[in-house]
Structure formats: structure tokens, C-alpha cells
mmCIF file of C-alpha atoms in Angstrom:
data_model
loop_
_atom_site.group_PDB
_atom_site.id
_atom_site.type_symbol
_atom_site.label_atom_id
_atom_site.label_comp_id
_atom_site.label_asym_id
_atom_site.label_seq_id
_atom_site.Cartn_x
_atom_site.Cartn_y
_atom_site.Cartn_z
ATOM 1 C CA MET A 13 22.393 -36.721 66.183
ATOM 2 C CA SER A 14 20.292 -34.116 64.634
ATOM 3 C CA SER A 15 20.027 -33.164 60.994
ATOM 4 C CA LYS A 16 19.585 -29.656 59.700
ATOM 5 C CA GLY A 17 16.805 -29.214 57.297
ATOM 6 C CA THR A 18 16.646 -26.498 54.775
ATOM 7 C CA ASN A 19 13.450 -24.413 54.800
ATOM 8 C CA LYS A 20 12.687 -23.697 51.199
ATOM 9 C CA ARG A 21 9.915 -21.281 50.353
ATOM 10 C CA PRO A 22 7.371 -22.896 48.037
ATOM 11 C CA ILE A 23 7.632 -21.881 44.445
ATOM 12 C CA GLU A 24 4.852 -19.475 43.661
ATOM 13 C CA SER A 25 3.147 -19.841 40.385
ATOM 14 C CA ASP A 26 3.212 -16.741 38.205
ATOM 15 C CA GLU A 27 -0.046 -17.811 36.605
ATOM 16 C CA PRO A 28 -2.138 -15.242 38.530
ATOM 17 C CA SER A 29 0.060 -12.320 37.372
ATOM 18 C CA ARG A 30 0.029 -13.782 33.797
ATOM 19 C CA ASN A 31 -3.781 -13.917 33.869
ATOM 20 C CA LYS A 32 -3.949 -10.386 35.210
ATOM 21 C CA ARG A 33 -1.771 -9.108 32.346
ATOM 22 C CA ARG A 34 -3.895 -11.068 29.917
ATOM 23 C CA ARG A 35 -7.064 -9.572 31.232
ATOM 24 C CA ARG A 36 -5.567 -6.089 31.065
ATOM 25 C CA GLY A 37 -4.528 -6.695 27.492
ATOM 26 C CA ASN A 38 -7.985 -7.963 26.551
ATOM 27 C CA LYS A 39 -9.589 -4.903 28.180
ATOM 28 C CA SER A 40 -7.255 -2.619 26.231
ATOM 29 C CA ARG A 41 -8.045 -4.349 22.920
ATOM 30 C CA GLU A 42 -11.743 -4.094 23.653
ATOM 31 C CA GLU A 43 -11.440 -0.381 24.316
ATOM 32 C CA GLU A 44 -9.504 0.086 21.079
ATOM 33 C CA ASN A 45 -12.099 -1.868 19.140
ATOM 34 C CA ASP A 46 -14.924 0.290 20.641
ATOM 35 C CA LEU A 47 -13.264 3.290 18.965
ATOM 36 C CA LEU A 48 -13.366 1.717 15.454
ATOM 37 C CA ASP A 49 -16.424 2.868 13.466
ATOM 38 C CA MET A 50 -16.630 0.433 10.592
ATOM 39 C CA GLU A 51 -19.656 2.157 9.075
ATOM 40 C CA LEU A 52 -17.656 5.441 8.768
ATOM 41 C CA LYS A 53 -14.294 3.667 8.351
ATOM 42 C CA VAL A 54 -12.897 5.906 11.033
ATOM 43 C CA ASN A 55 -10.819 5.226 14.115
ATOM 44 C CA GLN A 56 -12.336 7.710 16.613
ATOM 45 C CA LEU A 57 -9.278 7.625 18.776
ATOM 46 C CA PHE A 58 -7.672 10.611 17.115
ATOM 47 C CA LYS A 59 -10.505 13.055 17.802
ATOM 48 C CA SER A 60 -9.608 13.004 21.510
ATOM 49 C CA LEU A 61 -5.786 13.220 21.205
ATOM 50 C CA ASP A 62 -3.931 16.493 21.822
ATOM 51 C CA SER A 63 -0.387 16.909 20.677
ATOM 52 C CA GLN A 64 1.108 15.030 23.567
ATOM 53 C CA LEU A 65 -1.261 12.009 23.198
ATOM 54 C CA THR A 66 -0.748 11.972 19.428
ATOM 55 C CA ALA A 67 2.986 11.869 20.044
ATOM 56 C CA ASP A 68 2.566 9.003 22.574
ATOM 57 C CA HIS A 69 0.567 7.047 20.004
ATOM 58 C CA TYR A 70 3.081 7.696 17.231
ATOM 59 C CA LEU A 71 5.941 6.593 19.395
ATOM 60 C CA ARG A 72 4.084 3.500 20.617
ATOM 61 C CA GLN A 73 3.430 2.384 17.086
ATOM 62 C CA LEU A 74 6.979 3.200 16.014
ATOM 63 C CA THR A 75 8.536 1.110 18.767
ATOM 64 C CA ARG A 76 6.030 -1.696 18.157
ATOM 65 C CA PHE A 77 6.876 -2.016 14.444
ATOM 66 C CA GLY A 78 10.512 -1.011 14.818
ATOM 67 C CA ALA A 79 11.267 -3.703 17.388
ATOM 68 C CA ASP A 80 14.164 -4.954 15.208
ATOM 69 C CA LEU A 81 15.828 -1.520 15.151
ATOM 70 C CA SER A 82 18.465 -0.212 17.570
ATOM 71 C CA PRO A 83 17.527 2.660 19.938
ATOM 72 C CA ILE A 84 19.645 5.003 17.792
ATOM 73 C CA GLU A 85 17.791 3.885 14.625
ATOM 74 C CA LEU A 86 14.458 4.408 16.386
ATOM 75 C CA ALA A 87 15.534 7.860 17.499
ATOM 76 C CA ASP A 88 16.332 8.788 13.908
ATOM 77 C CA LEU A 89 12.737 7.953 12.937
ATOM 78 C CA THR A 90 11.263 10.022 15.760
ATOM 79 C CA ILE A 91 9.616 13.338 14.808
ATOM 80 C CA SER A 92 11.241 16.235 16.531
ATOM 81 C CA GLY A 93 11.365 19.934 15.877
ATOM 82 C CA THR A 94 14.625 20.300 17.791
ATOM 83 C CA SER A 95 17.634 18.090 18.416
ATOM 84 C CA PRO A 96 17.015 15.601 21.268
ATOM 85 C CA PRO A 97 19.222 15.759 24.327
ATOM 86 C CA PRO A 98 22.405 13.639 24.464
ATOM 87 C CA THR A 99 21.592 10.007 25.008
ATOM 88 C CA PRO A 100 22.995 8.567 28.257
ATOM 89 C CA THR A 101 24.322 4.996 28.562
ATOM 90 C CA PRO A 102 22.663 2.638 29.079
ATOM 91 C CA LEU A 103 19.983 3.783 26.661
ATOM 92 C CA PRO A 104 16.553 4.380 28.144
ATOM 93 C CA PRO A 105 13.375 3.494 26.254
ATOM 94 C CA VAL A 106 12.993 5.745 23.256
ATOM 95 C CA THR A 107 9.420 6.577 24.027
ATOM 96 C CA HIS A 108 10.362 8.099 27.373
ATOM 97 C CA LYS A 109 13.279 10.104 25.977
ATOM 98 C CA LEU A 110 11.714 11.719 22.899
ATOM 99 C CA THR A 111 8.006 11.970 23.480
ATOM 100 C CA ALA A 112 8.165 15.622 24.512
ATOM 101 C CA TYR A 113 10.151 16.565 21.337
ATOM 102 C CA THR A 114 7.597 14.811 19.161
ATOM 103 C CA ALA A 115 4.681 16.545 20.879
ATOM 104 C CA ASN A 116 6.246 19.975 20.192
ATOM 105 C CA ALA A 117 6.325 19.228 16.490
ATOM 106 C CA ILE A 118 2.726 18.138 16.195
ATOM 107 C CA LYS A 119 -0.194 20.684 15.756
ATOM 108 C CA ASP A 120 -2.985 20.157 18.317
ATOM 109 C CA THR A 121 -6.295 19.457 16.503
ATOM 110 C CA SER A 122 -8.285 18.132 19.442
ATOM 111 C CA SER A 123 -10.601 21.161 19.086
ATOM 112 C CA TRP A 124 -12.128 19.609 15.945
ATOM 113 C CA GLU A 125 -15.528 18.264 17.013
ATOM 114 C CA GLN A 126 -16.813 16.750 13.743
ATOM 115 C CA SER A 127 -16.143 13.187 12.605
ATOM 116 C CA ARG A 128 -12.890 12.681 10.735
ATOM 117 C CA VAL A 129 -14.426 11.180 7.649
ATOM 118 C CA THR A 130 -13.175 11.846 4.134
ATOM 119 C CA ASP A 131 -15.821 14.443 3.256
ATOM 120 C CA ASN A 132 -14.895 16.589 6.275
ATOM 121 C CA MET A 133 -11.203 16.746 5.489
ATOM 122 C CA PRO A 134 -11.416 20.013 3.413
ATOM 123 C CA ALA A 135 -13.110 21.776 6.313
ATOM 124 C CA PHE A 136 -10.617 20.332 8.715
ATOM 125 C CA VAL A 137 -7.656 21.638 6.730
ATOM 126 C CA GLU A 138 -9.298 25.052 6.436
ATOM 127 C CA LYS A 139 -9.885 25.217 10.215
ATOM 128 C CA PHE A 140 -6.220 24.676 10.947
ATOM 129 C CA THR A 141 -4.888 26.959 8.238
ATOM 130 C CA ALA A 142 -4.213 30.596 9.147
ATOM 131 C CA LYS A 143 -5.348 31.876 5.737
ATOM 132 C CA PRO A 144 -7.718 29.227 4.266
ATOM 133 C CA GLU A 145 -8.483 31.367 1.261
ATOM 134 C CA LEU A 146 -4.954 30.681 0.090
ATOM 135 C CA LEU A 147 -5.535 26.879 -0.159
ATOM 136 C CA SER A 148 -6.901 27.352 -3.661
ATOM 137 C CA ARG A 149 -3.818 29.061 -4.817
ATOM 138 C CA ALA A 150 -0.490 27.601 -5.934
ATOM 139 C CA ASP A 151 2.990 28.963 -6.148
ATOM 140 C CA LYS A 152 4.154 29.997 -9.646
ATOM 141 C CA THR A 153 6.991 27.453 -9.408
ATOM 142 C CA PRO A 154 5.778 24.090 -10.821
ATOM 143 C CA GLY A 155 5.696 21.153 -8.485
ATOM 144 C CA SER A 156 5.818 23.350 -5.329
ATOM 145 C CA PRO A 157 2.745 22.466 -3.115
ATOM 146 C CA HIS A 158 1.777 24.204 0.004
ATOM 147 C CA THR A 159 0.111 21.079 1.444
ATOM 148 C CA LEU A 160 1.006 17.324 1.362
ATOM 149 C CA ILE A 161 -1.556 14.771 2.423
ATOM 150 C CA VAL A 162 0.003 11.352 3.320
ATOM 151 C CA ALA A 163 -2.194 8.258 3.060
ATOM 152 C CA GLY A 164 -1.512 4.570 3.455
ATOM 153 C CA ALA A 165 -2.563 3.254 0.038
ATOM 154 C CA GLY A 166 -3.198 4.339 -3.565
ATOM 155 C CA LEU A 167 -6.918 3.713 -3.513
ATOM 156 C CA ARG A 168 -7.262 5.734 -0.292
ATOM 157 C CA SER A 169 -5.182 8.523 -1.823
ATOM 158 C CA ALA A 170 -7.586 8.659 -4.803
ATOM 159 C CA ASP A 171 -10.542 9.089 -2.495
ATOM 160 C CA ILE A 172 -8.841 12.007 -0.823
ATOM 161 C CA VAL A 173 -7.984 13.660 -4.089
ATOM 162 C CA ARG A 174 -11.696 13.676 -4.954
ATOM 163 C CA ALA A 175 -12.629 15.127 -1.586
ATOM 164 C CA MET A 176 -9.982 17.914 -1.934
ATOM 165 C CA ARG A 177 -10.945 19.072 -5.458
ATOM 166 C CA LYS A 178 -12.771 22.092 -4.064
ATOM 167 C CA PHE A 179 -9.237 23.583 -3.814
ATOM 168 C CA GLN A 180 -8.421 22.763 -7.383
ATOM 169 C CA GLY A 181 -8.410 25.373 -10.141
ATOM 170 C CA LYS A 182 -6.842 26.225 -13.459
ATOM 171 C CA ASN A 183 -3.538 27.154 -11.896
ATOM 172 C CA CYS A 184 -3.780 25.070 -8.719
ATOM 173 C CA ALA A 185 -3.788 21.338 -9.111
ATOM 174 C CA VAL A 186 -4.466 18.670 -6.495
ATOM 175 C CA ALA A 187 -1.792 16.200 -7.618
ATOM 176 C CA LYS A 188 -2.093 12.475 -7.538
ATOM 177 C CA LEU A 189 1.271 11.371 -6.169
ATOM 178 C CA PHE A 190 0.886 7.602 -5.537
ATOM 179 C CA ALA A 191 1.552 4.398 -7.367
ATOM 180 C CA LYS A 192 -0.978 2.479 -9.550
ATOM 181 C CA HIS A 193 -2.329 5.692 -11.001
ATOM 182 C CA MET A 194 0.732 7.118 -12.808
ATOM 183 C CA LYS A 195 4.242 5.919 -13.336
ATOM 184 C CA VAL A 196 7.024 7.873 -11.636
ATOM 185 C CA ALA A 197 8.160 9.266 -14.961
ATOM 186 C CA GLU A 198 4.609 10.528 -15.767
ATOM 187 C CA GLN A 199 4.456 12.242 -12.304
ATOM 188 C CA VAL A 200 7.845 13.821 -12.780
ATOM 189 C CA ALA A 201 6.737 15.258 -16.092
ATOM 190 C CA PHE A 202 3.469 16.514 -14.569
ATOM 191 C CA LEU A 203 5.211 18.206 -11.643
ATOM 192 C CA ALA A 204 7.739 19.861 -14.001
ATOM 193 C CA LYS A 205 5.080 21.856 -15.825
ATOM 194 C CA GLN A 206 2.071 22.107 -13.421
ATOM 195 C CA ARG A 207 1.430 24.501 -10.613
ATOM 196 C CA VAL A 208 0.409 22.380 -7.629
ATOM 197 C CA GLY A 209 -1.390 23.510 -4.459
ATOM 198 C CA MET A 210 -1.855 20.113 -2.860
ATOM 199 C CA GLY A 211 -0.198 16.794 -3.329
ATOM 200 C CA VAL A 212 -1.820 13.498 -2.111
ATOM 201 C CA GLY A 213 0.210 10.328 -2.019
ATOM 202 C CA THR A 214 1.832 7.529 -0.217
ATOM 203 C CA PRO A 215 5.023 7.939 1.831
ATOM 204 C CA ALA A 216 7.301 5.983 -0.479
ATOM 205 C CA ARG A 217 6.196 7.677 -3.719
ATOM 206 C CA LEU A 218 6.342 11.123 -2.172
ATOM 207 C CA ALA A 219 9.862 10.420 -0.900
ATOM 208 C CA GLU A 220 10.933 9.218 -4.373
ATOM 209 C CA LEU A 221 9.526 12.383 -6.064
ATOM 210 C CA ILE A 222 11.338 14.585 -3.537
ATOM 211 C CA GLU A 223 14.616 12.745 -3.981
ATOM 212 C CA ASN A 224 14.566 13.054 -7.842
ATOM 213 C CA GLY A 225 13.851 16.752 -7.514
ATOM 214 C CA ALA A 226 10.358 16.688 -9.099
ATOM 215 C CA LEU A 227 8.465 17.499 -5.845
ATOM 216 C CA LYS A 228 9.812 20.699 -4.256
ATOM 217 C CA MET A 229 9.603 21.427 -0.594
ATOM 218 C CA ASP A 230 10.516 25.161 -0.626
ATOM 219 C CA LYS A 231 6.844 26.342 -0.361
ATOM 220 C CA LEU A 232 5.479 23.555 1.796
ATOM 221 C CA GLN A 233 3.447 24.809 4.726
ATOM 222 C CA ARG A 234 1.670 21.761 6.126
ATOM 223 C CA ILE A 235 1.690 17.924 6.089
ATOM 224 C CA VAL A 236 -1.579 16.186 6.897
ATOM 225 C CA VAL A 237 -1.377 12.508 7.852
ATOM 226 C CA ASP A 238 -4.542 10.543 7.072
ATOM 227 C CA ALA A 239 -4.414 8.887 10.499
ATOM 228 C CA SER A 240 -8.124 8.199 11.299
ATOM 229 C CA TYR A 241 -9.090 6.222 8.225
ATOM 230 C CA ILE A 242 -9.319 2.438 8.653
ATOM 231 C CA ASP A 243 -9.886 -0.264 6.070
ATOM 232 C CA GLN A 244 -12.115 -3.256 6.087
ATOM 233 C CA LYS A 245 -9.583 -5.087 8.291
ATOM 234 C CA LYS A 246 -9.753 -2.263 10.845
ATOM 235 C CA ARG A 247 -6.218 -1.041 9.988
ATOM 236 C CA GLY A 248 -5.004 2.569 9.564
ATOM 237 C CA ILE A 249 -1.775 3.957 8.284
ATOM 238 C CA MET A 250 -0.204 3.665 11.687
ATOM 239 C CA ASP A 251 -1.448 0.134 12.384
ATOM 240 C CA MET A 252 0.669 -1.795 9.903
ATOM 241 C CA LYS A 253 4.457 -2.067 9.622
ATOM 242 C CA ASP A 254 4.338 -1.751 5.909
ATOM 243 C CA THR A 255 2.788 1.680 6.201
ATOM 244 C CA MET A 256 3.882 2.936 9.623
ATOM 245 C CA MET A 257 7.636 2.598 8.960
ATOM 246 C CA PRO A 258 7.571 4.340 5.595
ATOM 247 C CA LEU A 259 5.431 7.092 7.123
ATOM 248 C CA ALA A 260 8.048 7.580 9.933
ATOM 249 C CA SER A 261 10.864 7.630 7.337
ATOM 250 C CA PHE A 262 9.045 10.332 5.363
ATOM 251 C CA LEU A 263 8.123 12.553 8.239
ATOM 252 C CA THR A 264 11.626 12.515 9.612
ATOM 253 C CA ARG A 265 13.317 13.495 6.266
ATOM 254 C CA LYS A 266 15.940 16.160 6.982
ATOM 255 C CA GLU A 267 14.255 18.821 4.821
ATOM 256 C CA LEU A 268 11.056 18.335 6.798
ATOM 257 C CA GLN A 269 12.282 17.525 10.367
ATOM 258 C CA GLU A 270 14.165 20.767 10.743
ATOM 259 C CA ARG A 271 11.160 22.925 9.822
ATOM 260 C CA TYR A 272 8.481 21.623 12.281
ATOM 261 C CA LEU A 273 9.445 24.144 14.948
ATOM 262 C CA GLU A 274 11.184 26.790 12.914
ATOM 263 C CA ASP A 275 9.507 30.094 12.354
ATOM 264 C CA ASP A 276 11.237 30.520 8.995
ATOM 265 C CA LYS A 277 9.637 28.187 6.373
ATOM 266 C CA HIS A 278 7.653 26.483 9.202
ATOM 267 C CA VAL A 279 5.756 23.312 8.324
ATOM 268 C CA ASP A 280 2.632 22.311 10.314
ATOM 269 C CA LEU A 281 2.401 18.549 11.113
ATOM 270 C CA ILE A 282 -1.248 17.597 11.392
ATOM 271 C CA PHE A 283 -2.782 14.204 12.103
ATOM 272 C CA TYR A 284 -6.341 13.902 10.811
#
């Protein structure tokens, strides 16, 4: 009498593959840390990113911090100058579906060779403006800036305001549009009477001023995202959920989103 044995393959440990992924992750973090210049407070990553790579980074951070959102909700927060194609079922990863649309909406600034420190921001904006001499002029309609600069915090916004004062004049203000400096009511009153060339602020406060009608978008020509700056904890505006998600919500507002690729009332989207 013979017995039939079952030949089972030995269970292979997944520890080697786990270690490989861990080593790959550690290498990636080391490479990212090498780009962080704490003396200058700058993430040097952005100086080498063209429109496509900037779009990839934006979408990577969006999906990272928007992990609790549905694919549809993430798509709503994706920068695009045109409507994305119909979404098939099942839904593919958002980053694969929309990255090309995001890249089309972002202005390529990879030709900028200088460091992206605060003091260089005025020259940077001039370089990527068709008529830089007009940066020191404001529309006659109060509260109608041609440029908005979006930063992650009030203190950082204040530093940018000081750097951009070369564009300020009697009839062209560089407006402080962030919390902890002025109350919303004070900013509303300021925008109601003052001609503004540039506005510098945080995403949430800028959105609030747009919604209450104080900050007008009719004459807007460009949005500059303060992407390269990092704080003492090595974090930039796109490195924290508390700043990345409000930034995404602001950049994808309907009155902005539809203008990134339009010739009429076009808005440049620029990552510094």
C-alpha cells in the first residue's frame, strides 16, 4: 500500500524584497535631502524641473496628502488648462491620467540658472514676464492685481513682500494678503480703495478675499507659487498637508483653472 504525498513548495520569505524596497526608499530620501540647502533655505529640486516634471511633483504630493480623497475628488484638485478625458471604470491612478493636462498649464522656468532665494524672486518674475516694465504698474480698478504670489505662511509672505517692493509705487501697491498682519475686514477695506499691482498671501486668505469680492481676478496675468522655500524643519509649501491641500484648492478655483491655457485673459502658472 502506497501513500501519496503532496509536494508543497516551501514558503519563500518576502523579507529580501521588503529590504530592497526599504533600501530604495532610503536612497530616495537621501537624494531628496541632498537637494535641501538649509543655509539658503531652498529646495534645489525645482531648478531642474521643467513643466512635465513640475506637474509630476505636484501630482505626487497631491496624491500623497489627499490619500483620504476619492479619485474624483483628487481630479477636481488637479491643475488643468483643459477638461480631462472621460474617466474609464475602474478608475486608473490619478497621476497617470492627468499629468499631461497639469504640465500644459504650468510655465516652464527650468532656464532660470540662479538660486531661487527670496532676493532673486523679483528678477525671476521679470524674466518670465513678457513686458517686465509693466510690473510696476497697476490697473485703475482697485484690488485688481496682475500678479499673485502664493506662500505657505504669513511670516514667509511678509519676507516676499519686502523683496518685491521694487515694484511698488504711489499707484501700485504690493499688498499683504495673509493672516496675522491684517484682519480680513481691514484687507477688504484696503483692496476697495487701493490700486494693487501684486498681492502676496496664503492660499486660504487669498481664496477668502476672492470669495467676498474684495480681490478681483479680471486683470490677473500670473500666479507665482513659492515652491522652493523651506523652513527650519526642511518643509516647503508642497511638503505639508496643511499647506499643500489649500494650495491645490486655490490653484484649481474655477475662475483660475479655465484661464491657464486660454489666450483670452490668460494666466501664467509659475513655480519658483
